[in-house]
mmCIF file of C-alpha atoms in Angstrom:
data_model
loop_
_atom_site.group_PDB
_atom_site.id
_atom_site.type_symbol
_atom_site.label_atom_id
_atom_site.label_comp_id
_atom_site.label_asym_id
_atom_site.label_seq_id
_atom_site.Cartn_x
_atom_site.Cartn_y
_atom_site.Cartn_z
ATOM 1 C CA MET A 1 -0.138 -0.082 -0.162
ATOM 2 C CA GLU A 2 1.729 4.070 -1.165
ATOM 3 C CA ILE A 3 -0.055 6.616 0.630
ATOM 4 C CA ILE A 4 0.752 10.228 -1.712
ATOM 5 C CA VAL A 5 1.003 12.805 1.540
ATOM 6 C CA GLN A 6 -0.706 15.813 0.673
ATOM 7 C CA SER A 7 0.154 19.034 2.737
ATOM 8 C CA VAL A 8 -0.402 18.986 6.531
ATOM 9 C CA ALA A 9 -0.355 22.202 8.507
ATOM 10 C CA VAL A 10 2.672 21.337 10.535
ATOM 11 C CA ASP A 11 6.253 22.685 10.377
ATOM 12 C CA LEU A 12 8.239 19.297 10.455
ATOM 13 C CA ASP A 13 11.518 20.763 11.328
ATOM 14 C CA GLU A 14 10.159 22.213 14.369
ATOM 15 C CA ILE A 15 8.444 18.899 15.315
ATOM 16 C CA VAL A 16 12.177 17.306 14.733
ATOM 17 C CA LEU A 17 13.482 19.733 16.986
ATOM 18 C CA ASP A 18 11.404 19.146 19.799
ATOM 19 C CA LEU A 19 11.821 15.306 19.894
ATOM 20 C CA ASN A 20 15.693 16.028 19.505
ATOM 21 C CA VAL A 21 15.363 18.073 22.734
ATOM 22 C CA ARG A 22 11.987 17.069 24.156
ATOM 23 C CA GLY A 23 12.096 13.310 23.275
ATOM 24 C CA TYR A 24 8.312 14.125 21.694
ATOM 25 C CA ALA A 25 6.175 16.360 19.945
ATOM 26 C CA LEU A 26 2.618 16.692 19.391
ATOM 27 C CA ILE A 27 0.845 17.031 15.788
ATOM 28 C CA ARG A 28 -3.009 17.845 15.565
ATOM 29 C CA SER A 29 -5.295 16.088 12.897
ATOM 30 C CA GLU A 30 -8.779 15.470 12.007
ATOM 31 C CA ALA A 31 -9.980 12.182 14.492
ATOM 32 C CA ASN A 32 -10.234 9.396 11.569
ATOM 33 C CA PRO A 33 -7.529 6.875 10.264
ATOM 34 C CA HIS A 34 -6.694 8.359 7.140
ATOM 35 C CA SER A 35 -6.286 12.039 8.447
ATOM 36 C CA LEU A 36 -4.094 10.890 11.325
ATOM 37 C CA THR A 37 -2.034 8.087 8.773
ATOM 38 C CA GLU A 38 -1.445 11.148 6.477
ATOM 39 C CA ALA A 39 0.210 13.061 9.617
ATOM 40 C CA ALA A 40 2.101 10.079 10.602
ATOM 41 C CA VAL A 41 3.387 9.123 7.234
ATOM 42 C CA ARG A 42 4.149 12.906 6.222
ATOM 43 C CA PHE A 43 6.313 13.122 9.593
ATOM 44 C CA GLY A 44 7.983 9.933 8.681
ATOM 45 C CA ALA A 45 8.647 10.680 4.826
ATOM 46 C CA HIS A 46 10.545 13.853 6.728
ATOM 47 C CA VAL A 47 12.642 12.167 8.773
ATOM 48 C CA GLY A 48 13.780 9.491 5.775
ATOM 49 C CA ALA A 49 11.724 6.365 7.177
ATOM 50 C CA ALA A 50 11.149 3.704 4.254
ATOM 51 C CA TRP A 51 7.996 2.558 5.640
ATOM 52 C CA VAL A 52 5.311 2.598 8.747
ATOM 53 C CA GLY A 53 3.856 -0.663 10.245
ATOM 54 C CA VAL A 54 0.090 0.572 11.311
ATOM 55 C CA ARG A 55 -2.042 -1.305 13.851
ATOM 56 C CA VAL A 56 -5.596 -0.024 15.392
ATOM 57 C CA LEU A 57 -5.473 -0.633 19.154
ATOM 58 C CA GLU A 58 -9.021 -0.847 20.772
ATOM 59 C CA ALA A 59 -9.730 -1.616 24.202
ATOM 60 C CA HIS A 60 -12.732 -1.214 26.664
ATOM 61 C CA GLY A 61 -10.855 -0.300 29.941
ATOM 62 C CA SER A 62 -8.160 -1.750 32.075
ATOM 63 C CA GLN A 63 -7.669 -1.834 36.027
ATOM 64 C CA GLU A 64 -3.657 -1.856 35.387
ATOM 65 C CA TRP A 65 -0.970 0.115 34.173
ATOM 66 C CA LEU A 66 0.786 -0.453 30.737
ATOM 67 C CA PRO A 67 4.352 -1.199 32.331
ATOM 68 C CA ARG A 68 6.862 1.667 31.671
ATOM 69 C CA HIS A 69 9.176 -0.073 28.512
ATOM 70 C CA THR A 70 10.812 1.187 25.600
ATOM 71 C CA GLU A 71 9.310 -0.115 22.290
ATOM 72 C CA GLN A 72 10.387 -2.813 21.230
ATOM 73 C CA LEU A 73 13.381 -4.634 23.096
ATOM 74 C CA ASP A 74 13.164 -7.547 22.117
ATOM 75 C CA ASP A 75 15.137 -6.034 18.756
ATOM 76 C CA PRO A 76 18.632 -5.616 18.745
ATOM 77 C CA GLU A 77 18.113 -1.848 17.982
ATOM 78 C CA PRO A 78 15.377 -1.190 19.211
ATOM 79 C CA LEU A 79 12.925 1.347 16.704
ATOM 80 C CA ARG A 80 13.872 5.676 16.496
ATOM 81 C CA TYR A 81 10.531 6.785 16.446
ATOM 82 C CA PHE A 82 6.688 5.898 16.972
ATOM 83 C CA ALA A 83 3.877 7.334 17.572
ATOM 84 C CA LEU A 84 0.289 7.067 18.840
ATOM 85 C CA GLY A 85 -2.959 8.553 17.299
ATOM 86 C CA CYS A 86 -5.831 9.221 19.205
ATOM 87 C CA LEU A 87 -9.087 7.867 17.243
ATOM 88 C CA SER A 88 -11.540 8.068 20.516
ATOM 89 C CA ALA A 89 -10.532 8.537 24.277
ATOM 90 C CA SER A 90 -11.631 7.005 27.310
ATOM 91 C CA ALA A 91 -14.132 7.520 29.548
ATOM 92 C CA SER A 92 -11.630 8.564 32.230
ATOM 93 C CA GLY A 93 -7.691 7.888 32.661
ATOM 94 C CA GLY A 94 -5.831 6.274 29.972
ATOM 95 C CA ALA A 95 -3.115 9.245 29.393
ATOM 96 C CA THR A 96 0.545 8.177 28.196
ATOM 97 C CA CYS A 97 3.180 9.195 30.513
ATOM 98 C CA LEU A 98 6.567 9.799 29.203
ATOM 99 C CA TYR A 99 9.970 9.611 30.833
ATOM 100 C CA ASP A 100 13.218 11.194 29.860
ATOM 101 C CA GLY A 101 15.740 8.078 29.901
ATOM 102 C CA ARG A 102 18.515 10.204 29.341
ATOM 103 C CA ILE A 103 17.896 11.963 33.054
ATOM 104 C CA ALA A 104 17.220 8.504 34.459
ATOM 105 C CA ALA A 105 20.121 7.262 32.967
ATOM 106 C CA ARG A 106 22.369 9.995 34.359
ATOM 107 C CA ALA A 107 21.103 10.382 37.419
ATOM 108 C CA LEU A 108 22.051 6.174 38.113
ATOM 109 C CA LEU A 109 25.138 6.290 36.887
ATOM 110 C CA GLU A 110 25.564 9.153 39.634
ATOM 111 C CA SER A 111 24.829 6.793 42.376
ATOM 112 C CA ARG A 112 25.166 3.552 41.683
ATOM 113 C CA PRO A 113 27.933 3.780 38.491
ATOM 114 C CA GLU A 114 28.171 -0.232 38.786
ATOM 115 C CA MET A 115 24.563 -0.116 37.025
ATOM 116 C CA ALA A 116 26.633 0.508 33.380
ATOM 117 C CA GLN A 117 27.378 -3.185 33.574
ATOM 118 C CA VAL A 118 23.909 -4.277 33.687
ATOM 119 C CA ARG A 119 22.264 -6.674 30.611
ATOM 120 C CA ILE A 120 18.540 -7.352 30.340
ATOM 121 C CA ALA A 121 17.389 -10.280 27.974
ATOM 122 C CA TYR A 122 13.952 -8.880 26.736
ATOM 123 C CA SER A 123 11.480 -11.260 24.502
ATOM 124 C CA THR A 124 7.595 -11.306 24.178
ATOM 125 C CA ALA A 125 4.680 -13.907 24.262
ATOM 126 C CA TRP A 126 3.683 -12.444 20.584
ATOM 127 C CA ARG A 127 7.232 -12.721 18.523
ATOM 128 C CA PRO A 128 9.434 -15.409 18.685
ATOM 129 C CA THR A 129 12.817 -12.896 18.524
ATOM 130 C CA SER A 130 14.758 -12.338 22.024
ATOM 131 C CA ALA A 131 17.545 -9.432 22.453
ATOM 132 C CA THR A 132 19.916 -8.767 25.422
ATOM 133 C CA GLN A 133 20.195 -4.954 25.903
ATOM 134 C CA PRO A 134 22.430 -2.920 28.075
ATOM 135 C CA LEU A 135 20.293 -1.459 30.665
ATOM 136 C CA ILE A 136 22.665 2.200 29.994
ATOM 137 C CA VAL A 137 23.675 2.933 26.072
ATOM 138 C CA GLU A 138 25.337 5.896 24.938
ATOM 139 C CA THR A 139 24.508 6.749 21.916
ATOM 140 C CA PRO A 140 25.893 9.567 19.109
ATOM 141 C CA GLU A 141 21.875 11.063 19.284
ATOM 142 C CA HIS A 142 21.582 11.163 22.755
ATOM 143 C CA GLY A 143 24.798 10.680 24.945
ATOM 144 C CA LEU A 144 23.852 8.197 27.911
ATOM 145 C CA ALA A 145 20.011 6.786 27.658
ATOM 146 C CA LEU A 146 18.447 4.554 29.185
ATOM 147 C CA ARG A 147 16.661 0.945 27.434
ATOM 148 C CA PHE A 148 14.183 -0.765 29.980
ATOM 149 C CA ARG A 149 11.197 -2.237 30.295
ATOM 150 C CA SER A 150 9.388 -2.807 34.405
ATOM 151 C CA ALA A 151 9.765 -6.636 36.085
ATOM 152 C CA LEU A 152 8.018 -9.286 33.879
ATOM 153 C CA GLU A 153 8.628 -12.941 33.558
ATOM 154 C CA THR A 154 9.516 -12.601 29.859
ATOM 155 C CA ASN A 155 12.707 -10.580 31.385
ATOM 156 C CA THR A 156 15.839 -11.996 32.456
ATOM 157 C CA VAL A 157 19.169 -10.201 33.841
ATOM 158 C CA CYS A 158 21.629 -11.413 32.775
ATOM 159 C CA GLY A 159 24.412 -9.225 32.909
ATOM 160 C CA PRO A 160 26.426 -8.265 36.758
ATOM 161 C CA LEU A 161 24.543 -6.629 39.750
ATOM 162 C CA PRO A 162 25.728 -3.585 41.525
ATOM 163 C CA PRO A 163 27.478 -5.476 44.863
ATOM 164 C CA SER A 164 24.788 -6.088 47.684
ATOM 165 C CA LEU A 165 21.626 -5.168 45.057
ATOM 166 C CA SER A 166 19.519 -7.710 44.453
ATOM 167 C CA GLU A 167 17.363 -7.904 41.042
ATOM 168 C CA ALA A 168 14.276 -6.272 42.722
ATOM 169 C CA ALA A 169 16.320 -3.716 43.999
ATOM 170 C CA MET A 170 17.471 -3.191 41.001
ATOM 171 C CA TYR A 171 14.041 -2.814 39.332
ATOM 172 C CA THR A 172 13.043 -0.608 42.585
ATOM 173 C CA GLU A 173 16.107 1.591 41.996
ATOM 174 C CA VAL A 174 15.668 2.163 38.245
ATOM 175 C CA GLU A 175 11.636 3.108 38.757
ATOM 176 C CA ALA A 176 12.741 4.971 41.286
ATOM 177 C CA ALA A 177 15.022 7.104 38.702
ATOM 178 C CA LEU A 178 12.219 7.347 36.058
ATOM 179 C CA SER A 179 9.789 8.490 38.223
ATOM 180 C CA GLU A 180 11.726 11.834 39.234
ATOM 181 C CA ALA A 181 12.405 12.011 35.481
ATOM 182 C CA ILE A 182 8.677 12.294 34.575
ATOM 183 C CA ALA A 183 8.557 14.518 31.187
ATOM 184 C CA VAL A 184 4.882 14.530 30.025
ATOM 185 C CA VAL A 185 1.368 13.099 31.178
ATOM 186 C CA HIS A 186 -0.680 12.895 28.046
ATOM 187 C CA ARG A 187 -4.451 13.419 28.500
ATOM 188 C CA TRP A 188 -5.873 12.210 24.955
ATOM 189 C CA ARG A 189 -8.044 13.893 22.825
ATOM 190 C CA PRO A 190 -9.453 12.525 19.350
ATOM 191 C CA GLY A 191 -7.144 13.450 16.763
ATOM 192 C CA ASP A 192 -4.028 13.915 18.814
ATOM 193 C CA LEU A 193 -0.750 12.168 17.089
ATOM 194 C CA LEU A 194 2.181 11.952 19.619
ATOM 195 C CA VAL A 195 5.621 10.973 18.113
ATOM 196 C CA VAL A 196 7.855 10.047 20.444
ATOM 197 C CA ASP A 197 11.903 9.209 19.954
ATOM 198 C CA ASN A 198 12.204 5.487 21.412
ATOM 199 C CA ARG A 199 15.796 5.445 22.068
ATOM 200 C CA ALA A 200 15.286 8.835 24.570
ATOM 201 C CA MET A 201 11.823 8.399 26.092
ATOM 202 C CA ILE A 202 10.444 5.452 28.290
ATOM 203 C CA HIS A 203 6.427 5.111 27.952
ATOM 204 C CA ALA A 204 3.692 3.896 30.292
ATOM 205 C CA ARG A 205 0.209 4.313 29.949
ATOM 206 C CA GLU A 206 -2.390 4.836 33.000
ATOM 207 C CA PRO A 207 -5.561 2.258 33.818
ATOM 208 C CA PHE A 208 -8.536 3.690 31.848
ATOM 209 C CA THR A 209 -12.270 3.132 31.892
ATOM 210 C CA GLY A 210 -14.760 2.995 28.602
ATOM 211 C CA ALA A 211 -13.608 2.269 24.988
ATOM 212 C CA ARG A 212 -10.656 3.382 23.984
ATOM 213 C CA ARG A 213 -9.629 3.776 19.859
ATOM 214 C CA MET A 214 -5.827 4.636 19.175
ATOM 215 C CA ILE A 215 -3.668 4.068 16.297
ATOM 216 C CA ARG A 216 0.710 2.914 16.387
ATOM 217 C CA TYR A 217 2.651 3.595 13.892
ATOM 218 C CA ARG A 218 6.297 2.123 14.183
ATOM 219 C CA TYR A 219 8.471 3.430 12.101
ATOM 220 C CA ASP A 220 10.902 1.008 9.861
ATOM 221 C CA ASP A 221 9.752 -1.731 12.223
ATOM 222 C CA PRO A 222 11.164 -4.916 10.750
ATOM 223 C CA HIS A 223 8.336 -7.400 11.723
ATOM 224 C CA PHE A 224 5.223 -4.875 9.951
ATOM 225 C CA ARG A 225 5.591 -3.347 6.990
ATOM 226 C CA THR A 226 1.882 -1.616 6.538
ATOM 227 C CA VAL A 227 2.969 1.438 4.456
ATOM 228 C CA ILE A 228 5.449 1.876 2.002
ATOM 229 C CA ILE A 229 6.201 5.351 2.306
ATOM 230 C CA ALA A 230 6.247 7.358 -1.393
ATOM 231 C CA ARG A 231 9.975 9.122 -2.125
#
């Protein structure tokens, strides 16, 4: 499927600047799949993505938080960007929380330099892939940043923990550092398109009530190509 992107009334250079500085950016669109996808694809073309995986996410309430995580940690290199679009918001709750993984990484290393040695293997129940990630990475784009998913059965800590620090205590310290690095609590409106730098930010979702319809966009997802971006 190929979409020819029409003009979208946003300054995409400003969007990229926001992403580089803040780690996220917001685009407003009409609240329908075509308009949200048009805006998402236009952004992807601007940053040089070759394709985007598109998936509608529908749910009817959840009493649990979606755990804090970097998107797609079961791949050797997590995606650079993803976006979430809102078709209809929940009756209450459901905000997406973004945490600055750069701030959290620096705080952890200041308190426990040994955290630089921690490695965690990640897998999922719905894909056969798995990958081992350093808890803290250093990249040309961001310097130090966190790669992390809250404690789940599909995580395996396989790198050396700091002396006298248990696995449970390590997760507690990382979660505390993330809580101090909260960047935004985004409360959804239909037509919102939230673009996230996945290598800088950690995200989570609040519990919610009522029906909720979202669209998720993953740029250059190696497993899922829905829209080939026109050149």
